[in-house]
Amino acid sequence: MPSGQIIKAISGFYYVRTEQEELYECKARGVFKFEKKKCKPLVGDYVQFDETDAGKGYITAIESRQTELVRPAIANVTQAVVVCSLREPSFQQMPLDRFLVHAEYAGLEIVVVLTKLDLVEDPAELEAIRARYAPTGYPIVATSIETADGIEQIKPYLKDQTSVFAGQSGVGKSSLLNKIILDRELETGAVSHKIGRGRHTTRSVEIIPLETGGLVADSPGFSQLTFDGMEPVDLGHCFPEFREKANGCRFRGCLHVNEPSCMVRDAAETGEIDPERYEHYVTFLEEIKELQLRRY
């Protein structure tokens, strides 16, 4: 039975690429089950299919997923390239931290890419962002599609990885990918100066092979991510700079808010952990607790 990976899904059709680089347009035959839950095929899934006609078929089975993201809806990625603009729209730490938590929760490797560097006049602004995220250990690459700064620096991170480019609308994900994948032209859009956000020019997730090895996925931008399904105790593990400090907390399962002898809270007060990152942690924790109350 032929098999391959879903590289794109549009209006109920799944485009499956085989190891022989053949592309099949497939429909899904019913709802599939694995890991005791029902599921529909996602871009990134490795599937088996019946060939019904030349270049066409029906998906008959989905192989177990190594990773799964809800937004963007994609399976089997290994790395999140979290894209955030420095200008147009201006740098926003809260959405960036939200994306980073979701990538951590999914168990992905993470690279932070800052775009529109050519619009920043004061280098101290970029250095402040680097210092803020230094305790996380995330690589941070500052880029400009106008000057080509940082473009070559990104490419080694993509080699031998299946990377999803994720971020808000208008931060320049598709423009950046157009500089990395020279034989593709992904649609781009302008940022609305009235609302400070971009339009959703990418309407579906598509996996694209790189000549240098590895796969990348462009994905629709969006303005909000929720923490549905996450437990309060999970959140601290999604902040890398919290992990080592948390080992010194007095109580196991410390949520780092009101508990006495909390090393994470102490580190935020002394600046070892960025205070704004800690504030975002507290905000996210309250969101998770509210979602938990709604479930029960």
Coordinates of C-alpha atoms in Angstrom, one line a residue:
M1 CA 0.0 0.0 0.0
P2 CA 1.5 3.4 -1.0
S3 CA 2.4 5.9 1.8
G4 CA 3.6 9.4 2.2
Q5 CA 3.3 12.7 4.1
I6 CA 0.4 15.2 3.8
I7 CA 2.0 18.4 2.7
K8 CA -1.1 20.5 2.1
A9 CA -4.8 20.3 2.8
I10 CA -7.5 22.4 1.0
S11 CA -11.3 22.0 1.1
G12 CA -11.3 18.3 2.2
F13 CA -8.5 17.3 -0.2
Y14 CA -5.1 16.1 1.2
Y15 CA -2.0 16.3 -1.0
V16 CA 0.3 13.4 -0.1
R17 CA 4.0 13.4 -1.2
T18 CA 5.6 9.9 -1.4
E19 CA 9.3 9.1 -0.9
Q20 CA 9.5 9.0 -4.7
E21 CA 8.5 12.7 -4.8
E22 CA 5.1 11.8 -6.4
L23 CA 2.1 13.9 -5.4
Y24 CA -1.3 12.4 -4.8
E25 CA -4.6 14.2 -4.3
C26 CA -6.4 12.2 -1.7
K27 CA -9.7 12.2 0.2
A28 CA -10.0 10.9 3.8
R29 CA -12.1 7.8 4.2
G30 CA -14.0 8.4 7.5
V31 CA -12.6 9.4 10.9
F32 CA -9.4 7.6 12.1
K33 CA -8.5 6.4 15.6
F34 CA -5.2 6.1 17.4
E35 CA -4.1 6.7 20.9
K36 CA -7.7 6.1 22.0
K37 CA -9.1 9.2 20.3
K38 CA -10.7 10.1 17.0
C39 CA -8.8 12.3 14.7
K40 CA -8.8 13.8 11.2
P41 CA -5.7 14.0 9.0
L42 CA -3.4 17.0 9.6
V43 CA -0.8 18.5 7.4
G44 CA 2.4 16.8 8.4
D45 CA 0.8 13.4 9.0
Y46 CA 2.4 10.3 7.6
V47 CA -0.4 8.3 6.0
Q48 CA -1.2 5.2 4.0
F49 CA -3.6 5.4 1.0
D50 CA -5.3 3.5 -1.7
E51 CA -4.5 4.7 -5.2
T52 CA -7.9 5.0 -7.1
D53 CA -6.7 6.7 -10.2
A54 CA -3.6 8.3 -11.6
G55 CA -2.5 10.8 -9.0
K56 CA -5.6 10.3 -6.8
G57 CA -6.5 8.2 -3.8
Y58 CA -8.2 7.6 -0.4
I59 CA -6.3 7.9 2.9
T60 CA -6.8 4.6 4.8
A61 CA -4.6 5.0 7.9
I62 CA -2.7 7.7 9.8
E63 CA 0.6 6.8 11.5
S64 CA 1.2 7.8 15.1
R65 CA 2.2 11.5 15.5
Q66 CA 5.4 12.5 17.2
T67 CA 4.1 16.0 17.9
E68 CA 0.8 17.8 17.3
L69 CA -0.1 21.5 17.3
V70 CA -3.6 22.9 17.4
R71 CA -2.8 26.4 16.0
P72 CA -1.4 26.1 13.5
A73 CA -3.0 22.6 12.9
I74 CA 0.1 20.5 12.0
A75 CA 1.7 17.2 13.0
N76 CA 5.2 15.9 13.3
V77 CA 7.1 19.2 13.3
T78 CA 10.3 19.2 15.3
Q79 CA 11.0 22.9 15.6
A80 CA 9.0 26.2 16.0
V81 CA 10.5 29.3 14.4
V82 CA 8.6 31.9 16.3
V83 CA 8.6 35.1 14.3
C84 CA 8.0 38.5 15.9
S85 CA 8.5 41.9 14.3
L86 CA 10.5 44.8 15.7
R87 CA 8.4 47.4 13.9
E88 CA 5.1 47.5 11.9
P89 CA 3.8 46.2 14.2
S90 CA 6.1 47.1 17.1
F91 CA 7.7 44.4 19.2
Q92 CA 5.1 42.8 21.5
Q93 CA 6.4 40.6 24.2
M94 CA 3.1 39.1 25.4
P95 CA 2.2 37.4 22.1
L96 CA 5.8 36.2 21.7
D97 CA 5.7 34.6 25.2
R98 CA 2.4 33.0 24.4
F99 CA 3.7 31.4 21.2
L100 CA 6.8 30.2 23.1
V101 CA 4.8 28.5 25.8
H102 CA 2.8 26.6 23.2
A103 CA 5.9 25.5 21.4
E104 CA 7.5 24.4 24.7
Y105 CA 4.3 22.5 25.7
A106 CA 4.4 20.6 22.4
G107 CA 8.0 19.6 23.0
L108 CA 9.5 21.5 20.1
E109 CA 12.9 23.0 19.6
I110 CA 12.6 26.8 19.4
V111 CA 14.3 29.6 17.4
V112 CA 13.2 33.2 17.9
V113 CA 13.4 35.3 14.7
L114 CA 12.9 39.1 14.9
T115 CA 12.0 40.8 11.6
K116 CA 12.2 44.3 10.1
L117 CA 15.5 45.1 11.7
D118 CA 16.1 47.9 9.2
L119 CA 13.4 49.9 10.8
V120 CA 15.1 50.0 14.2
E121 CA 17.3 53.0 14.8
D122 CA 18.7 52.3 18.3
P123 CA 20.8 49.1 18.6
A124 CA 20.2 49.2 22.3
E125 CA 16.6 48.1 21.7
L126 CA 17.7 44.9 20.1
E127 CA 20.3 44.2 22.8
A128 CA 17.6 44.7 25.5
I129 CA 15.5 42.0 23.9
R130 CA 18.4 39.7 23.7
A131 CA 19.3 40.2 27.4
R132 CA 15.6 39.7 28.4
Y133 CA 15.6 36.2 26.7
A134 CA 19.2 35.2 27.4
P135 CA 18.1 33.1 30.5
T136 CA 15.8 31.0 28.2
G137 CA 18.7 29.8 26.0
Y138 CA 16.6 30.4 22.9
P139 CA 18.7 31.3 19.8
I140 CA 17.6 34.8 18.6
V141 CA 18.1 35.9 15.0
A142 CA 17.4 39.5 14.0
T143 CA 16.6 39.8 10.3
S144 CA 15.7 42.2 7.5
I145 CA 14.4 41.3 4.1
E146 CA 15.4 44.7 2.9
T147 CA 19.1 44.4 3.8
A148 CA 19.3 40.6 4.0
D149 CA 20.6 40.8 7.5
G150 CA 20.2 37.5 9.4
I151 CA 18.8 35.5 6.4
E152 CA 21.9 33.2 6.1
Q153 CA 22.1 32.9 9.9
I154 CA 18.6 31.3 10.0
K155 CA 19.4 28.5 7.4
P156 CA 21.6 26.3 9.6
Y157 CA 18.8 26.1 12.2
L158 CA 16.4 24.7 9.5
K159 CA 18.7 21.9 8.2
D160 CA 17.4 18.4 9.0
Q161 CA 14.4 19.8 10.9
T162 CA 10.7 20.0 10.2
S163 CA 10.1 23.6 11.2
V164 CA 6.9 25.6 11.4
F165 CA 7.0 29.3 11.1
A166 CA 4.5 30.7 13.6
G167 CA 3.6 34.2 14.7
Q168 CA 1.0 36.9 14.5
S169 CA -0.3 38.2 11.2
G170 CA 1.9 40.9 9.6
V171 CA 5.1 40.1 11.3
G172 CA 6.7 39.0 8.0
K173 CA 6.7 35.2 8.1
S174 CA 5.9 34.7 4.4
S175 CA 8.2 37.5 3.3
L176 CA 11.0 35.9 5.3
L177 CA 10.3 32.5 3.7
N178 CA 10.4 34.1 0.3
K179 CA 14.0 35.0 1.0
I180 CA 14.9 31.5 2.3
I181 CA 13.0 29.5 -0.4
L182 CA 14.0 31.3 -3.6
D183 CA 12.0 29.2 -6.0
R184 CA 8.7 29.9 -4.2
E185 CA 6.7 33.1 -4.0
L186 CA 4.3 33.1 -1.0
E187 CA 1.7 35.7 -0.8
T188 CA 2.4 38.6 1.5
G189 CA 0.3 41.5 2.8
A190 CA 0.7 44.9 4.3
V191 CA 0.1 45.9 7.9
S192 CA -2.9 48.0 8.8
H193 CA -1.7 51.2 10.5
K194 CA -5.2 51.6 12.0
I195 CA -5.2 48.4 13.9
G196 CA -1.4 47.6 14.0
R197 CA -1.9 44.1 12.6
G198 CA -1.4 42.3 9.3
R199 CA -4.0 40.6 7.1
H200 CA -4.1 36.8 7.0
T201 CA -2.4 36.3 3.6
T202 CA -1.5 32.7 4.3
R203 CA -4.8 30.8 4.4
S204 CA -3.6 27.2 4.8
V205 CA -0.6 25.3 6.2
E206 CA 1.9 24.0 3.6
I207 CA 5.1 22.0 4.0
I208 CA 7.9 23.0 1.7
P209 CA 11.2 21.1 1.2
L210 CA 14.4 23.0 1.4
E211 CA 17.3 22.4 -1.0
T212 CA 19.7 22.4 1.9
G213 CA 17.8 19.7 3.7
G214 CA 14.8 19.9 6.0
L215 CA 11.2 21.0 5.7
V216 CA 9.5 24.3 6.6
A217 CA 5.8 25.0 7.0
D218 CA 4.3 28.4 6.5
S219 CA 1.1 28.9 8.5
P220 CA -1.7 31.4 8.9
G221 CA -1.1 34.2 11.4
F222 CA -3.5 34.8 14.2
S223 CA -3.9 37.2 17.1
Q224 CA -4.8 34.8 20.0
L225 CA -3.8 31.5 21.4
T226 CA -5.6 29.9 24.3
F227 CA -4.2 27.4 26.9
D228 CA -7.1 25.0 26.7
G229 CA -6.1 21.5 27.9
M230 CA -3.0 22.7 29.8
E231 CA -2.9 22.2 33.6
P232 CA -1.6 24.9 36.0
V233 CA 1.4 22.7 37.0
D234 CA 2.4 22.4 33.3
L235 CA 2.9 26.1 32.8
G236 CA 6.2 26.6 34.8
H237 CA 7.8 23.8 32.8
C238 CA 7.2 25.9 29.6
F239 CA 9.4 28.7 30.9
P240 CA 13.0 27.4 30.6
E241 CA 14.5 29.9 32.9
F242 CA 12.1 28.7 35.7
R243 CA 13.1 25.1 35.6
E244 CA 16.4 25.2 37.5
K245 CA 15.1 27.8 40.0
A246 CA 12.0 25.7 40.6
N247 CA 14.2 22.8 42.0
G248 CA 15.0 25.1 45.0
C249 CA 11.3 25.9 45.8
R250 CA 10.2 24.6 49.2
F251 CA 7.0 22.9 47.9
R252 CA 6.8 20.3 45.2
G253 CA 4.3 21.5 42.6
C254 CA 4.9 25.2 43.5
L255 CA 3.0 27.5 41.2
H256 CA 5.4 30.4 41.9
V257 CA 2.8 32.9 42.9
N258 CA 1.9 32.9 46.6
E259 CA 3.9 30.0 48.0
P260 CA 6.6 30.8 50.6
S261 CA 10.3 30.2 49.8
C262 CA 9.6 30.3 46.1
M263 CA 13.0 30.6 44.2
V264 CA 11.3 31.5 40.9
R265 CA 9.5 34.5 42.4
D266 CA 12.6 35.6 44.2
A267 CA 14.6 35.4 40.9
A268 CA 12.0 37.6 39.2
E269 CA 12.2 40.2 42.0
T270 CA 16.0 40.3 41.7
G271 CA 16.0 40.4 37.9
E272 CA 17.6 37.0 37.4
I273 CA 14.3 36.2 35.6
D274 CA 12.9 38.9 33.5
P275 CA 10.1 40.5 35.6
E276 CA 7.9 41.0 32.5
R277 CA 8.2 37.3 31.5
Y278 CA 7.2 36.5 35.1
E279 CA 4.2 38.8 34.9
H280 CA 3.1 37.0 31.7
Y281 CA 3.5 33.7 33.5
V282 CA 1.1 34.9 36.2
T283 CA -1.4 36.1 33.5
F284 CA -1.3 32.8 31.6
L285 CA -1.7 30.9 34.9
E286 CA -4.9 32.8 35.6
E287 CA -6.2 32.0 32.1
I288 CA -5.5 28.3 32.6
K289 CA -7.3 28.3 36.0
E290 CA -10.3 30.0 34.4
L291 CA -10.4 27.5 31.6
Q292 CA -10.1 24.7 34.1
L293 CA -13.2 26.1 36.1
R294 CA -15.2 26.2 32.9
R295 CA -14.4 22.5 32.2
Y296 CA -15.7 21.4 35.6

